[in-house]
mmCIF file of C-alpha atoms and ligand atoms in Angstrom:
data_model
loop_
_atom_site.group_PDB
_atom_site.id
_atom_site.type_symbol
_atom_site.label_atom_id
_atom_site.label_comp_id
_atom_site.label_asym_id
_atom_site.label_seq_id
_atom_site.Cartn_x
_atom_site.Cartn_y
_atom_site.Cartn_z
ATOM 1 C CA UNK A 1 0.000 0.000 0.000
ATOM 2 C CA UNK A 2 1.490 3.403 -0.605
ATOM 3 C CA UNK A 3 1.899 6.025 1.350
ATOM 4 C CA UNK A 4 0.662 10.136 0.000
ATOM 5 C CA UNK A 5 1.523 13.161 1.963
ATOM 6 C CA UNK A 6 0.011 15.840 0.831
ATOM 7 C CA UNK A 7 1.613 19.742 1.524
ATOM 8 C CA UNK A 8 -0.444 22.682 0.499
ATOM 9 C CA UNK A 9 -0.168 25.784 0.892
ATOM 10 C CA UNK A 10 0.560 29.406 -0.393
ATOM 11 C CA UNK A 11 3.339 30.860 -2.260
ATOM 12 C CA UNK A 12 6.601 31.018 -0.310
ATOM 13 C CA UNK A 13 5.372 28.628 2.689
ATOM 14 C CA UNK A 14 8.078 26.426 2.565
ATOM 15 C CA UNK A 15 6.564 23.314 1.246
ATOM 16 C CA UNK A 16 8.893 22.591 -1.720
ATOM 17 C CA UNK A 17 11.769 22.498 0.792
ATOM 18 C CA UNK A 18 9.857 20.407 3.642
ATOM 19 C CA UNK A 19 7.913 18.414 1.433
ATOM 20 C CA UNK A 20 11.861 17.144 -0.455
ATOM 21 C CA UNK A 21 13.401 16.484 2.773
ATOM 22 C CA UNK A 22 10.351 14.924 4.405
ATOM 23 C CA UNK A 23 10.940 12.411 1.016
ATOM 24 C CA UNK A 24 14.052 11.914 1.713
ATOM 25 C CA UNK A 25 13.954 10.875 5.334
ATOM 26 C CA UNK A 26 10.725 8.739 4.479
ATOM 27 C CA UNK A 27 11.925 7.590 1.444
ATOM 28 C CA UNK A 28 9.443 8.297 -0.800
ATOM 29 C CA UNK A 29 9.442 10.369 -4.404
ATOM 30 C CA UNK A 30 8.431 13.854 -4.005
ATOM 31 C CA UNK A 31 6.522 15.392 -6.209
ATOM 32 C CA UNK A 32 6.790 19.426 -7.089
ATOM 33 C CA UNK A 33 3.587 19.816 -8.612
ATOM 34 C CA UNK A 34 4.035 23.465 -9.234
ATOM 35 C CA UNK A 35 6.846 22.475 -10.991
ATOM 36 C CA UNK A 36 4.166 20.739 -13.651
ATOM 37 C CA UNK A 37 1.916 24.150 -13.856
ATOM 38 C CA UNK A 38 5.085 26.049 -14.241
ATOM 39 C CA UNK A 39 6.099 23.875 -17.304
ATOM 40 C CA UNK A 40 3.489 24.242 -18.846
ATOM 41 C CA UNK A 41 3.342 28.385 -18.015
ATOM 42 C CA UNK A 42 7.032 28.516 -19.654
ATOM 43 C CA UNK A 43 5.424 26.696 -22.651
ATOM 44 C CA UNK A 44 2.879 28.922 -22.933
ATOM 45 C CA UNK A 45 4.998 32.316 -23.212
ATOM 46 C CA UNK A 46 7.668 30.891 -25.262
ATOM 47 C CA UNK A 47 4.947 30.126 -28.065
ATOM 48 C CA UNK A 48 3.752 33.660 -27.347
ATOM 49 C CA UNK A 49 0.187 32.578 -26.019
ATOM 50 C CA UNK A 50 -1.590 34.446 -23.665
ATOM 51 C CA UNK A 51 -2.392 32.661 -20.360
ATOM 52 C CA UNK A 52 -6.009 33.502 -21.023
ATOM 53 C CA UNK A 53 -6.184 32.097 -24.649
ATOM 54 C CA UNK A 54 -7.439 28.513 -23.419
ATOM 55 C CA UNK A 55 -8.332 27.668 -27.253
ATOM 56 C CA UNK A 56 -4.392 27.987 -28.086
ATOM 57 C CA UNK A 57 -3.544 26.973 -25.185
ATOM 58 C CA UNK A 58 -5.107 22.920 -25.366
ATOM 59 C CA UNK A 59 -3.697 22.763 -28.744
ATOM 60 C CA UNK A 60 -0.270 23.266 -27.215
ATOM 61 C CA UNK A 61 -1.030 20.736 -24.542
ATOM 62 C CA UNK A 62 -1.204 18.212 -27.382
ATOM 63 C CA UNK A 63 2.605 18.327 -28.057
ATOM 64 C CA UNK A 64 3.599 18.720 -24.532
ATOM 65 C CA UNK A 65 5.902 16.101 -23.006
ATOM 66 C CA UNK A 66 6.675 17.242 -19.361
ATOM 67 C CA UNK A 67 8.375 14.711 -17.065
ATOM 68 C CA UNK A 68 10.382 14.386 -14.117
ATOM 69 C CA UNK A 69 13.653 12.377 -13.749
ATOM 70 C CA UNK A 70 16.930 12.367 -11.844
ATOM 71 C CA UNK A 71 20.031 13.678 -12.602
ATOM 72 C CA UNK A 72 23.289 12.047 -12.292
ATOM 73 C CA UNK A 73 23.736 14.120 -9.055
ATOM 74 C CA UNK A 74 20.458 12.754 -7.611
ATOM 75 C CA UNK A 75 18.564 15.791 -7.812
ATOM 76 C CA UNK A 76 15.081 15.878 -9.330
ATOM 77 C CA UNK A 77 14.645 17.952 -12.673
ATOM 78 C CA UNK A 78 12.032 18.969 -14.723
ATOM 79 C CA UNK A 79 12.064 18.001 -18.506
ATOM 80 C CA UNK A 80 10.001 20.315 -21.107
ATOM 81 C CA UNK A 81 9.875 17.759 -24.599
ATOM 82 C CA UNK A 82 13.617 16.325 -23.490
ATOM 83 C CA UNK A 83 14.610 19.575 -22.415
ATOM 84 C CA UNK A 84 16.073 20.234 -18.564
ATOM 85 C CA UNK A 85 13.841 23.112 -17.582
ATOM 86 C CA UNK A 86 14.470 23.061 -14.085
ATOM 87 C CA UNK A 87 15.956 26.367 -13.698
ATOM 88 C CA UNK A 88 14.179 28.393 -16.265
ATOM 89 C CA UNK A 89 10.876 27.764 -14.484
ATOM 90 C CA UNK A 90 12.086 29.530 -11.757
ATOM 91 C CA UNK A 91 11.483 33.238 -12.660
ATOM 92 C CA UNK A 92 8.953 35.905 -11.311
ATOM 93 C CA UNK A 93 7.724 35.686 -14.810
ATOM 94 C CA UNK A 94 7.263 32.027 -14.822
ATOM 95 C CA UNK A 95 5.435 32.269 -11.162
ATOM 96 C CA UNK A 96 3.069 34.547 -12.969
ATOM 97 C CA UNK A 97 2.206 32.634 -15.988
ATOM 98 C CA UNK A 98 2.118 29.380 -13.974
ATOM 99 C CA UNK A 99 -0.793 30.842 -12.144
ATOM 100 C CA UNK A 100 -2.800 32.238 -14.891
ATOM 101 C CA UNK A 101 -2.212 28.970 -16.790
ATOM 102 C CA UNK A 102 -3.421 27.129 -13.148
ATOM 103 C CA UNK A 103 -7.199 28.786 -13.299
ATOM 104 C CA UNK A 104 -7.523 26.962 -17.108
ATOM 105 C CA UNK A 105 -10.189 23.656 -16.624
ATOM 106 C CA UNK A 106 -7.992 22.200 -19.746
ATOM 107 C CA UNK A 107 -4.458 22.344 -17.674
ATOM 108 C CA UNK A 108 -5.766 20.932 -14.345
ATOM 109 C CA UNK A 109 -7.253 18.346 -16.319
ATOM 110 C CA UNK A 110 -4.056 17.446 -18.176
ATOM 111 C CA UNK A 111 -1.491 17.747 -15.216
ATOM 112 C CA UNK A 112 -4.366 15.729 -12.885
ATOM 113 C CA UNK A 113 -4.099 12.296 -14.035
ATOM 114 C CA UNK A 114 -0.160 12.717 -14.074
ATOM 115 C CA UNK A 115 -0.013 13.538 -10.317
ATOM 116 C CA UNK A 116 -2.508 10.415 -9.188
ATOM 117 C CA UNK A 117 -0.744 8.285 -11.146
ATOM 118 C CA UNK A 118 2.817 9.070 -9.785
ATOM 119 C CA UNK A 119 0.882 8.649 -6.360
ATOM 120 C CA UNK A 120 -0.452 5.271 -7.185
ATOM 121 C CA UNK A 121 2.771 4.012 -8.795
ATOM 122 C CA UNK A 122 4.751 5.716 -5.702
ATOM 123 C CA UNK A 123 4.342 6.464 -2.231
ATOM 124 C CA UNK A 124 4.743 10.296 -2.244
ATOM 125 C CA UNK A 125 5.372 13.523 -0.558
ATOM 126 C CA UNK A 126 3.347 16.136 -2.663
ATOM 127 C CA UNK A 127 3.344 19.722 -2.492
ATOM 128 C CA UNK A 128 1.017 22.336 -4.469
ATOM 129 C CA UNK A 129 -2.467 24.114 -3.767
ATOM 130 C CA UNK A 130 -4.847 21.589 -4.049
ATOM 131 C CA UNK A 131 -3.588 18.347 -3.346
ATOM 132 C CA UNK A 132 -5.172 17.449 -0.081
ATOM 133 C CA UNK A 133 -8.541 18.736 -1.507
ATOM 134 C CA UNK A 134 -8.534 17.338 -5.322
ATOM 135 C CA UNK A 135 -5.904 15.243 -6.440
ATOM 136 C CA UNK A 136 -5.741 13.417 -3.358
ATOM 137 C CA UNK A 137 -8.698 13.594 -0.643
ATOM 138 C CA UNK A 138 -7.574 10.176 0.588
ATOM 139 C CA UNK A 139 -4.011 11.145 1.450
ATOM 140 C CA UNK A 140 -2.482 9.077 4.618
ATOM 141 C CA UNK A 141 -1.468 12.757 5.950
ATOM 142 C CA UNK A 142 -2.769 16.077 4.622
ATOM 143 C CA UNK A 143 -0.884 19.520 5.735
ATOM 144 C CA UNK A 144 -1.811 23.250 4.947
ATOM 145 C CA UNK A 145 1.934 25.066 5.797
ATOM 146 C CA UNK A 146 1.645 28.749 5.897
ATOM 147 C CA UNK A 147 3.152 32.225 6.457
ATOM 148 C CA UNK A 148 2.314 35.884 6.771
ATOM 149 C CA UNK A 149 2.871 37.337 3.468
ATOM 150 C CA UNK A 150 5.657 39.195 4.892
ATOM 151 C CA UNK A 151 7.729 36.788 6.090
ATOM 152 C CA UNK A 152 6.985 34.475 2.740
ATOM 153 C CA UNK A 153 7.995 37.174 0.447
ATOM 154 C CA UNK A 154 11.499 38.009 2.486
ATOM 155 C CA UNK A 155 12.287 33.873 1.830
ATOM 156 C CA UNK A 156 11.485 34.311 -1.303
ATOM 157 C CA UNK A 157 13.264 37.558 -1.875
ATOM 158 C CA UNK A 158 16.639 36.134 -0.142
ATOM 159 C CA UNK A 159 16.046 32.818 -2.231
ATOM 160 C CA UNK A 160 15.539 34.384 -5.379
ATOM 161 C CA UNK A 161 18.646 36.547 -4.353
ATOM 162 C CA UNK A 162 21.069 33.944 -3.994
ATOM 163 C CA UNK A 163 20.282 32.757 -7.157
ATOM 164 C CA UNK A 164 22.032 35.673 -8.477
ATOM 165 C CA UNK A 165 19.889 39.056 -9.711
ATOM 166 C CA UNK A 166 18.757 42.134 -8.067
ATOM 167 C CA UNK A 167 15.420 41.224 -6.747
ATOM 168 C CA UNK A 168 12.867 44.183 -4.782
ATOM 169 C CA UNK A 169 11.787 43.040 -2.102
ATOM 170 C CA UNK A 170 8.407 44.975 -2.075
ATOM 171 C CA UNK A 171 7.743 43.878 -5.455
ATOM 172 C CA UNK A 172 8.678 40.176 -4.613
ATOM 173 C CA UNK A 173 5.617 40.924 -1.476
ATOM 174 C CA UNK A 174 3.086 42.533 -4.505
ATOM 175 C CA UNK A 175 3.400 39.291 -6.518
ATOM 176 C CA UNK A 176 3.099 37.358 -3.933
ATOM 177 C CA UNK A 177 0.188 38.662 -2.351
ATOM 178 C CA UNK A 178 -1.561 38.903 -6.092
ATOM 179 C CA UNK A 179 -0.405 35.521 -6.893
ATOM 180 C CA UNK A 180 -2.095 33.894 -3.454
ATOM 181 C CA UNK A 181 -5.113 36.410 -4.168
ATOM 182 C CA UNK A 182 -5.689 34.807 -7.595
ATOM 183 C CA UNK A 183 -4.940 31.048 -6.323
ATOM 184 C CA UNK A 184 -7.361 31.566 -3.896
ATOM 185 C CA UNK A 185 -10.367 32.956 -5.394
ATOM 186 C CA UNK A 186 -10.377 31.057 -8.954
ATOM 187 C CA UNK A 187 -13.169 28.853 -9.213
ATOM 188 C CA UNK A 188 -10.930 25.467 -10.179
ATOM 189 C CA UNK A 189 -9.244 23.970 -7.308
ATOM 190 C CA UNK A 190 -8.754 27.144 -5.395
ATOM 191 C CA UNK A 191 -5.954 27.433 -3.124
ATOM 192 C CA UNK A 192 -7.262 26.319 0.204
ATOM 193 C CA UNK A 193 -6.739 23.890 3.428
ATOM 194 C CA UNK A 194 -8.786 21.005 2.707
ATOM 195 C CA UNK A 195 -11.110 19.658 6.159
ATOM 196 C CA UNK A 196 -8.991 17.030 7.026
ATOM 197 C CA UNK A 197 -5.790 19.106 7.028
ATOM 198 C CA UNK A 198 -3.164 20.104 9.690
ATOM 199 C CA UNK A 199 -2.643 23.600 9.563
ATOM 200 C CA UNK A 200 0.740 24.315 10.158
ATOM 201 C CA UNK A 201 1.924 28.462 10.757
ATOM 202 C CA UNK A 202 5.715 28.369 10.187
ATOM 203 C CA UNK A 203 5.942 32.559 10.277
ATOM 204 C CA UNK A 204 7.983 32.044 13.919
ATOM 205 C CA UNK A 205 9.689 28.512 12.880
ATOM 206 C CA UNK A 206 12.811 28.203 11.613
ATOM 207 C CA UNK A 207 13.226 25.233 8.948
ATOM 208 C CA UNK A 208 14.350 22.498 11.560
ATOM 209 C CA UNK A 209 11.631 22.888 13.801
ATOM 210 C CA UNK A 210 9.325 23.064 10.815
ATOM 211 C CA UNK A 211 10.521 19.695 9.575
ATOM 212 C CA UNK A 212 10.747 18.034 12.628
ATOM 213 C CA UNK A 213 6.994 19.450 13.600
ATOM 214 C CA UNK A 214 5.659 18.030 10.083
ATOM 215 C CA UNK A 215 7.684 14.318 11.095
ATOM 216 C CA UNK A 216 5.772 14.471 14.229
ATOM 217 C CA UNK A 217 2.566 14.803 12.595
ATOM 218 C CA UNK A 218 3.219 12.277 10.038
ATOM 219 C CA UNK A 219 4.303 9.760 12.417
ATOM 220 C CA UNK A 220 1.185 10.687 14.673
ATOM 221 C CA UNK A 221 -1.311 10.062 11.461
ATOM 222 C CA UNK A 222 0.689 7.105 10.298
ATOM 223 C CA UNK A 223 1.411 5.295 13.312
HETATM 224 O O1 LIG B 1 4.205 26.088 -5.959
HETATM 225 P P1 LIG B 1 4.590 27.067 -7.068
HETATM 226 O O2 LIG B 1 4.775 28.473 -6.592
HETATM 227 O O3 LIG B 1 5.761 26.576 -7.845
HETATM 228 O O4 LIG B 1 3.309 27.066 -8.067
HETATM 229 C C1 LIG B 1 3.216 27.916 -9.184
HETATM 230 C C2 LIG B 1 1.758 28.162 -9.528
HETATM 231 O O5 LIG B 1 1.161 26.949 -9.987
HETATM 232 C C3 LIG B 1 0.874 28.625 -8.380
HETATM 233 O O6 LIG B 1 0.830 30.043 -8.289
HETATM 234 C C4 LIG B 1 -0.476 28.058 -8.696
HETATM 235 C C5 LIG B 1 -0.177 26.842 -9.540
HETATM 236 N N1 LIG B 1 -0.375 25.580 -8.823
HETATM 237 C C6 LIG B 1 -1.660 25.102 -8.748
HETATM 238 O O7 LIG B 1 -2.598 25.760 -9.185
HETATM 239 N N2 LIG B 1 -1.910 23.893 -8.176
HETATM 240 C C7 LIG B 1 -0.907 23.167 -7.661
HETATM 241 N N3 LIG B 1 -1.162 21.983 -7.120
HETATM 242 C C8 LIG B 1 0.423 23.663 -7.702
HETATM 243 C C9 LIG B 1 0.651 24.891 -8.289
#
């Protein structure tokens, strides 16, 4: 029987990082599923498509080959139609398009059937927006991790920092804000905790006491 974890959350939270090492110490394959909408979003603006032209857009979707697989260093990439897009989703801009391309019925219903069957091949550890309420409402263990918007736009900011690039940090806090505004209120799979969840606040947790709070609660649901 496999296992599903399921991390949602808002922009920023911290569940790409948690929900990676909580797959590593468990074992299990972790699955970025923004990484899928953000594919698809880089697909989108590189044909020049607007993120609101859902006619163009499911014809693209036809030719689309996205995939995850493992580098020889171990780490997980992203692959565009054989192409290692792992760091080019990564931009503001991506972020942006990802989300518009997110509120299309025609992309949730292409990306949705990917993520259940990597959870029914797999026992995962799967973070996105609507995982605990759509893809999978009979995860093992749901969690909701969140943030104030403040303190989830300064990790971004420093993140996006490091990475090289001159990055405002008010602007970085305007996206993210919008981008969580729009998540939340589109009619699709809307960002949101799902009943069952455990709502997790990390604004005053560093990320050591956030992972070892989310092993607690695993271990607690799992037995
Ligand atoms: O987790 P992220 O920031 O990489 O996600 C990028 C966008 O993709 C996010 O703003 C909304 C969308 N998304 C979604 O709608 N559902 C998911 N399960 C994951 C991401």
């Amino acid at each position: 029987m496999n296992v599903s974890i399921a991390i949602d959350g808002p922009a920023g939270a911290g569940k790409s990082t948690m929900a990676k090492r909580v797959a590593e110490k468990l074992g299990y394959f972790y699955v970025d599923t923004g990484a899928l909408y953000r594919t698809v979003g880089l697909h989108v603006m590189r044909n020049g498509v607007s993120p609101a032209d859902e006619v163009s857009i499911k014809k693209l979707l036809r030719d689309l080959d996205i995939s995850f697989y493992y580098a020889q260093d171990g780490t997980q990439r992203m692959s565009l139609n054989g192409e290692d897009v792992s760091d080019a989703i990564r931009t503001p801009d991506i972020s942006h398009y990802a989300s518009a391309v997110s509120a299309l019925a025609s992309v949730r219903a292409f990306l949705l059937d990917m993520q259940r069957n990597m959870a029914n091949k797999h026992s995962v550890v799967m973070d996105g927006r609507d995982i605990g309420t759509v893809v999978l409402p009979n995860a093992s263990v749901k969690l909701f991790l969140t943030a104030k918007a403040e303190e989830r736009a300064r990790r971004r900011w420093k993140e996006l920092r490091e990475k090289g690039g001159e990055y405002d940090y008010e602007t970085v806090l305007t996206d993210l804000i919008g981008r969580d505004k729009a998540d939340s209120e589109r009619p699709i799979a809307p960002l949101k905790a799902a009943q069952d969840a455990v709502v997790l606040d990390t604004t005053d947790l560093d990320p050591e006491a956030t992972l070892s709070e989310i092993l607690r609660i695993i271990k607690e649901r799992t037995g």
